[in-house]
Short mmCIF file of C-alpha atoms in Angstrom, two decimals:
data_model
loop_
_atom_site.label_atom_id
_atom_site.label_comp_id
_atom_site.label_asym_id
_atom_site.label_seq_id
_atom_site.Cartn_x
_atom_site.Cartn_y
_atom_site.Cartn_z
CA MET A 1 -10.80 -17.83 -5.79
CA ASN A 2 -10.48 -19.88 -2.63
CA ASP A 3 -11.28 -18.85 0.92
CA ALA A 4 -9.01 -18.84 3.96
CA SER A 5 -9.36 -22.59 4.49
CA SER A 6 -7.52 -23.31 1.26
CA HIS A 7 -4.09 -24.86 1.57
CA ALA A 8 -3.06 -24.26 -2.03
CA GLN A 9 0.45 -23.02 -2.84
CA GLY A 10 1.83 -24.65 0.30
CA TRP A 11 0.16 -22.25 2.74
CA ARG A 12 -0.35 -23.71 6.17
CA PRO A 13 -1.81 -21.72 9.06
CA ALA A 14 -0.01 -21.81 12.39
CA THR A 15 -1.14 -24.68 14.59
CA TYR A 16 0.11 -23.18 17.84
CA TYR A 17 0.84 -19.83 19.49
CA PRO A 18 2.91 -17.79 19.20
CA ASP A 19 2.87 -17.98 15.42
CA PRO A 20 6.42 -18.87 14.27
CA ALA A 21 5.93 -16.62 11.24
CA ILE A 22 6.26 -13.61 13.53
CA SER A 23 9.57 -12.62 15.03
CA ALA A 24 10.89 -9.74 17.11
CA LEU A 25 14.25 -8.48 15.88
CA ASP A 26 14.39 -5.81 18.58
CA PRO A 27 12.75 -5.72 22.04
CA ARG A 28 10.67 -2.73 20.94
CA PHE A 29 8.57 -4.98 18.71
CA GLU A 30 7.35 -7.12 21.61
CA LYS A 31 4.64 -4.63 22.61
CA TYR A 32 3.06 -4.86 19.15
CA TRP A 33 3.11 -8.66 18.92
CA LEU A 34 -0.06 -10.37 20.10
CA LYS A 35 1.15 -13.81 21.08
CA LEU A 36 -2.34 -15.30 20.68
CA SER A 37 -2.74 -13.99 17.15
CA ALA A 38 -1.68 -15.75 13.96
CA VAL A 39 -1.39 -14.93 10.28
CA GLU A 40 -4.58 -15.88 8.43
CA ARG A 41 -5.12 -16.21 4.71
CA LEU A 42 -8.37 -14.56 3.70
CA ALA A 43 -8.36 -15.19 -0.05
CA THR A 44 -6.17 -16.53 -2.81
CA GLY A 45 -6.29 -16.99 -6.58
CA LEU A 46 -5.28 -13.45 -7.52
CA ARG A 47 -2.53 -12.69 -10.05
CA TRP A 48 -0.90 -9.67 -8.42
CA ALA A 49 -2.56 -8.33 -5.30
CA GLU A 50 -2.07 -4.64 -4.55
CA GLY A 51 -3.63 -1.54 -3.03
CA PRO A 52 -5.62 -2.85 -0.03
CA VAL A 53 -7.96 -0.30 1.57
CA TRP A 54 -10.29 -0.73 4.53
CA PHE A 55 -13.91 0.46 4.63
CA GLY A 56 -14.79 0.44 8.31
CA ASP A 57 -18.31 1.71 7.78
CA GLY A 58 -19.05 -1.32 5.64
CA ARG A 59 -16.64 -3.70 7.39
CA TYR A 60 -14.99 -4.78 4.17
CA LEU A 61 -11.61 -4.68 2.45
CA LEU A 62 -11.00 -3.78 -1.18
CA CYS A 63 -7.87 -5.00 -2.96
CA SER A 64 -6.63 -4.55 -6.53
CA ASP A 65 -5.83 -7.58 -8.66
CA ILE A 66 -3.97 -5.66 -11.34
CA PRO A 67 -3.44 -8.16 -14.22
CA ASN A 68 -6.95 -9.55 -13.77
CA GLN A 69 -8.41 -6.07 -14.26
CA ARG A 70 -10.47 -6.17 -11.11
CA ILE A 71 -10.86 -4.92 -7.57
CA ILE A 72 -12.02 -7.60 -5.18
CA LYS A 73 -14.01 -7.23 -1.98
CA TRP A 74 -13.61 -9.25 1.23
CA GLU A 75 -16.33 -8.96 3.87
CA GLU A 76 -15.23 -9.17 7.50
CA GLU A 77 -18.54 -10.41 8.87
CA THR A 78 -18.97 -13.35 6.50
CA GLY A 79 -15.57 -13.88 4.87
CA ALA A 80 -17.26 -13.66 1.48
CA VAL A 81 -15.09 -12.67 -1.47
CA SER A 82 -16.61 -11.02 -4.53
CA VAL A 83 -15.72 -8.75 -7.42
CA PHE A 84 -16.20 -5.08 -6.54
CA ARG A 85 -15.19 -3.67 -9.95
CA LYS A 86 -14.34 -5.26 -13.28
CA PRO A 87 -12.85 -4.02 -15.49
CA SER A 88 -10.81 -1.88 -13.13
CA ASN A 89 -8.62 -0.15 -15.72
CA PHE A 90 -5.65 -1.96 -14.16
CA ALA A 91 -6.26 -0.31 -10.79
CA ASN A 92 -3.29 -0.34 -8.42
CA GLY A 93 -3.12 1.78 -5.26
CA ASN A 94 -6.27 2.68 -3.32
CA THR A 95 -7.11 4.83 -0.33
CA ARG A 96 -10.04 6.87 1.01
CA ASP A 97 -10.45 10.61 1.14
CA ARG A 98 -11.65 12.52 4.18
CA GLN A 99 -15.24 12.09 3.03
CA GLY A 100 -14.84 8.31 2.86
CA ARG A 101 -14.77 8.05 -0.91
CA LEU A 102 -12.52 5.59 -2.72
CA ILE A 103 -9.45 7.12 -4.41
CA THR A 104 -7.77 4.85 -6.97
CA CYS A 105 -4.63 4.92 -9.11
CA GLU A 106 -5.28 3.43 -12.55
CA HIS A 107 -2.49 2.14 -14.75
CA GLY A 108 -4.78 1.65 -17.72
CA GLY A 109 -6.30 5.10 -17.65
CA ARG A 110 -3.02 6.69 -16.54
CA ARG A 111 -5.05 8.63 -14.02
CA VAL A 112 -6.21 9.09 -10.43
CA VAL A 113 -9.95 8.74 -9.93
CA ARG A 114 -12.53 9.09 -7.19
CA THR A 115 -15.55 6.84 -6.76
CA GLU A 116 -18.54 8.91 -5.69
CA TYR A 117 -21.19 7.77 -3.23
CA ASP A 118 -23.48 6.74 -6.09
CA GLY A 119 -20.72 4.73 -7.80
CA ALA A 120 -19.92 7.29 -10.47
CA ILE A 121 -16.22 7.76 -11.24
CA THR A 122 -14.67 11.23 -11.29
CA VAL A 123 -11.30 11.74 -12.96
CA LEU A 124 -9.17 13.81 -10.59
CA MET A 125 -5.98 13.94 -12.64
CA ASP A 126 -4.68 12.34 -15.82
CA SER A 127 -2.09 14.83 -17.04
CA PHE A 128 0.33 17.50 -15.89
CA GLY A 129 1.56 20.41 -17.98
CA GLY A 130 -0.24 19.04 -21.02
CA LYS A 131 1.48 15.65 -20.81
CA ARG A 132 -0.18 12.38 -19.84
CA LEU A 133 0.74 10.80 -16.56
CA ASN A 134 2.61 7.49 -16.69
CA SER A 135 0.87 4.95 -14.45
CA PRO A 136 -0.14 6.29 -11.03
CA ASN A 137 0.92 3.71 -8.50
CA ASP A 138 0.24 4.45 -4.84
CA VAL A 139 -1.76 7.16 -3.12
CA VAL A 140 -2.39 8.72 0.30
CA VAL A 141 -4.69 11.52 1.45
CA LYS A 142 -3.41 14.10 3.91
CA SER A 143 -5.57 15.52 6.71
CA ASP A 144 -6.12 18.71 4.69
CA GLY A 145 -7.77 16.63 1.95
CA THR A 146 -4.91 16.85 -0.54
CA ILE A 147 -4.05 13.73 -2.52
CA TRP A 148 -0.42 12.66 -2.83
CA PHE A 149 0.57 9.96 -5.31
CA THR A 150 3.51 8.41 -7.14
CA ASP A 151 3.70 8.08 -10.92
CA PRO A 152 6.35 5.61 -12.13
CA THR A 153 6.36 4.03 -15.59
CA PHE A 154 5.66 0.44 -14.51
CA GLY A 155 2.24 0.24 -16.15
CA LEU A 156 3.69 1.34 -19.49
CA LEU A 157 6.32 -1.39 -19.70
CA GLY A 158 4.03 -4.06 -21.15
CA ASN A 159 0.45 -5.24 -21.48
CA TYR A 160 0.28 -7.21 -18.23
CA GLU A 161 -0.30 -4.44 -15.69
CA GLY A 162 -1.39 -1.75 -18.12
CA TYR A 163 -1.00 -0.79 -21.76
CA LYS A 164 2.45 -0.62 -23.31
CA ALA A 165 3.33 2.92 -24.27
CA GLU A 166 6.11 5.46 -24.26
CA PRO A 167 6.19 7.81 -21.29
CA GLU A 168 5.50 11.49 -21.92
CA ILE A 169 6.71 12.79 -18.58
CA GLU A 170 9.34 11.94 -15.98
CA PRO A 171 8.31 9.82 -12.97
CA ASN A 172 7.34 12.18 -10.16
CA VAL A 173 5.53 12.43 -6.85
CA TYR A 174 2.50 14.74 -7.03
CA ARG A 175 0.29 16.69 -4.68
CA LEU A 176 -3.26 17.37 -5.87
CA ASP A 177 -5.77 19.63 -4.20
CA PRO A 178 -9.13 18.22 -5.33
CA ALA A 179 -10.95 21.32 -4.09
CA THR A 180 -9.15 23.58 -6.54
CA GLY A 181 -7.88 21.05 -9.09
CA LYS A 182 -4.38 22.47 -8.66
CA ALA A 183 -1.56 19.93 -8.91
CA SER A 184 2.15 20.29 -8.25
CA ILE A 185 5.24 18.12 -8.39
CA VAL A 186 6.55 17.68 -4.85
CA ALA A 187 9.42 15.31 -5.63
CA GLU A 188 11.46 14.89 -8.80
CA GLY A 189 14.37 12.60 -9.51
CA VAL A 190 13.08 9.65 -7.51
CA LEU A 191 14.08 6.48 -9.36
CA GLY A 192 10.85 4.52 -9.69
CA PRO A 193 8.68 6.24 -7.05
CA ASN A 194 6.43 3.62 -5.52
CA GLY A 195 4.81 3.28 -2.10
CA LEU A 196 4.36 6.35 0.07
CA CYS A 197 2.92 7.33 3.43
CA PHE A 198 3.00 10.07 6.03
CA SER A 199 4.23 9.84 9.58
CA PRO A 200 1.38 10.13 12.11
CA ASP A 201 2.04 13.86 12.65
CA GLU A 202 2.37 14.35 8.87
CA LYS A 203 5.74 16.05 9.32
CA ILE A 204 7.54 13.36 7.30
CA LEU A 205 6.68 11.85 3.92
CA TYR A 206 8.19 8.44 3.18
CA VAL A 207 8.62 7.34 -0.45
CA VAL A 208 9.93 4.03 -1.77
CA GLU A 209 12.56 4.45 -4.48
CA SER A 210 12.05 1.10 -6.17
CA ARG A 211 14.67 1.56 -8.88
CA GLY A 212 17.33 2.88 -6.54
CA VAL A 213 20.95 2.07 -7.36
CA PRO A 214 22.40 -0.26 -6.23
CA ASN A 215 19.52 -1.04 -3.85
CA ARG A 216 15.93 -0.05 -3.29
CA LYS A 217 15.55 2.67 -0.70
CA ILE A 218 12.94 4.27 1.48
CA LEU A 219 13.40 8.02 1.26
CA ALA A 220 12.23 10.53 3.85
CA TYR A 221 11.28 14.18 3.31
CA ASP A 222 10.28 16.93 5.69
CA VAL A 223 6.82 18.34 4.99
CA SER A 224 6.50 22.12 5.13
CA ALA A 225 4.38 23.71 7.84
CA ASP A 226 1.69 24.66 5.31
CA GLY A 227 1.67 21.12 3.92
CA THR A 228 2.35 22.11 0.32
CA THR A 229 6.00 21.21 -0.25
CA ILE A 230 8.67 18.80 0.95
CA SER A 231 12.41 19.19 1.47
CA ASN A 232 15.51 17.62 3.02
CA LYS A 233 15.49 14.45 0.94
CA ARG A 234 17.40 11.68 2.69
CA VAL A 235 17.76 7.92 2.73
CA PHE A 236 15.76 6.54 5.63
CA ILE A 237 16.33 2.87 4.78
CA ASP A 238 18.75 1.22 2.36
CA ALA A 239 16.88 -2.01 1.69
CA GLY A 240 19.94 -4.01 0.65
CA PRO A 241 18.63 -7.25 -0.87
CA GLY A 242 15.08 -6.42 0.23
CA THR A 243 12.34 -5.00 -1.97
CA PRO A 244 10.10 -2.53 -0.10
CA ASP A 245 6.89 -1.69 -1.90
CA GLY A 246 3.77 -0.39 -0.19
CA MET A 247 3.90 0.75 3.45
CA ARG A 248 1.90 2.35 6.26
CA CYS A 249 2.70 3.92 9.62
CA ASP A 250 1.12 2.94 12.90
CA ILE A 251 0.18 5.48 15.58
CA ASP A 252 3.65 5.26 17.14
CA GLY A 253 5.37 6.11 13.87
CA ASN A 254 6.64 2.62 13.11
CA LEU A 255 6.80 1.86 9.39
CA TRP A 256 5.19 -1.44 8.34
CA CYS A 257 6.51 -2.35 4.88
CA GLY A 258 5.61 -4.91 2.23
CA TRP A 259 8.79 -6.81 1.47
CA GLY A 260 10.34 -9.66 -0.48
CA MET A 261 11.09 -11.12 -3.91
CA GLY A 262 14.11 -13.11 -4.99
CA ASP A 263 14.74 -14.84 -1.68
CA PRO A 264 11.87 -16.60 0.16
CA GLU A 265 13.50 -15.65 3.44
CA LEU A 266 12.68 -12.01 2.69
CA ASP A 267 9.01 -12.46 1.80
CA GLY A 268 6.45 -10.82 4.05
CA ILE A 269 6.39 -7.69 6.20
CA VAL A 270 9.18 -5.90 7.97
CA VAL A 271 8.69 -3.21 10.59
CA PHE A 272 11.01 -0.25 11.16
CA ALA A 273 11.03 1.94 14.25
CA PRO A 274 11.06 5.73 13.73
CA ASP A 275 14.85 5.67 14.11
CA GLY A 276 15.17 3.33 11.09
CA VAL A 277 15.99 0.14 13.00
CA MET A 278 14.26 -3.02 11.74
CA ILE A 279 12.42 -4.29 14.82
CA GLY A 280 10.07 -7.00 13.56
CA ARG A 281 9.20 -9.38 10.75
CA ILE A 282 6.12 -11.26 9.59
CA ALA A 283 7.05 -14.11 7.25
CA LEU A 284 4.68 -14.95 4.41
CA PRO A 285 4.93 -17.64 1.71
CA GLU A 286 4.64 -14.90 -0.93
CA ARG A 287 6.13 -11.49 -1.56
CA CYS A 288 3.99 -8.77 0.00
CA ALA A 289 3.35 -5.78 -2.23
CA ASN A 290 1.21 -3.60 0.02
CA LEU A 291 -0.72 -3.42 3.25
CA CYS A 292 -3.16 -1.41 5.32
CA PHE A 293 -4.61 -1.36 8.80
CA GLY A 294 -8.29 -2.02 9.36
CA GLY A 295 -10.83 -3.81 11.48
CA VAL A 296 -13.12 -2.28 14.07
CA LYS A 297 -10.19 -0.87 16.09
CA ARG A 298 -7.78 -0.41 13.15
CA ASN A 299 -5.61 -3.07 14.79
CA ARG A 300 -5.81 -5.67 12.04
CA LEU A 301 -3.04 -5.67 9.46
CA PHE A 302 -4.19 -6.63 5.95
CA MET A 303 -1.44 -7.77 3.57
CA ALA A 304 -1.73 -7.98 -0.23
CA ALA A 305 0.85 -10.61 -1.11
CA SER A 306 1.26 -11.75 -4.72
CA GLN A 307 -1.64 -14.18 -5.20
CA SER A 308 -3.25 -13.93 -1.75
CA ILE A 309 -4.55 -11.64 0.95
CA TYR A 310 -3.44 -12.22 4.54
CA ALA A 311 -4.38 -10.67 7.87
CA LEU A 312 -2.94 -10.45 11.38
CA TYR A 313 -4.17 -8.79 14.55
CA VAL A 314 -1.49 -6.60 16.13
CA ASN A 315 -1.25 -4.57 19.33
CA THR A 316 -1.23 -1.16 17.67
CA GLN A 317 -3.38 0.85 15.31
CA GLY A 318 -2.88 2.30 11.90
CA ALA A 319 -2.28 6.02 11.82
CA LEU A 320 -5.28 7.95 10.56
CA GLY A 321 -5.22 8.84 6.89
CA GLY A 322 -3.51 7.13 4.02
#
């Protein structure tokens, strides 16, 4: 694994400001664009980077490398890259709960787990209604402590990102209350549920429909006042030729989405305003699967993009949670 100074795979850092990889597609994006900030590559040499999560108390980033069966760790203070967990059970999405513990979706174990303070792993959910989950993909934690995750079949399709198997249950979006152990299906009929996140006020849940026909879509749902159910399913974004994957909201409700695949011109990050207008783009030399905000002020965007991890300082902050 190489550090940020590596120029493998054609990556070249910007040599002047503003970074030409960043572009405003709408005047509203200008306030978020730091003209003296550039995209940096922090690490490379992964096979399929996913599930970045920031640990501010330790000033480090964790990121899944699914086919390599590991979670890697990047340290902000030194830039050191190391292996945090191997084997990882084909870990994919990661987040933290309200107590700061790591929550992980595992393709291999077909489960959602929590890493305790002492490093022990607690299985939070691996089945529903007596049937095994498929391959939990992405996960967020709501302010009430409940865990929301997607469960497509991607990890069952072969032996590259999981273990090939036949699904026992339909792909769904779940809500789990870890305090009671009670789980419920909050969304059915989503074609390939993938990335998900809440709006800053938690009144909207966004879900990527990655097998949408004819295009991928970002769906939006209204969250009930008691936070237990969702309703009013609607298409927030029709991605057209784009491929949204993981996503996060900033404090203003803008949706920052991993994007790309098929056309190099699409690879990177796109940003949507709360009204669904694409307002900004960050071009990367690789498809971006997922992202998170971190850094001391939560104003650093970390991007898990195919074989590398990138970062960019922006003039906003990630919404709390997720």
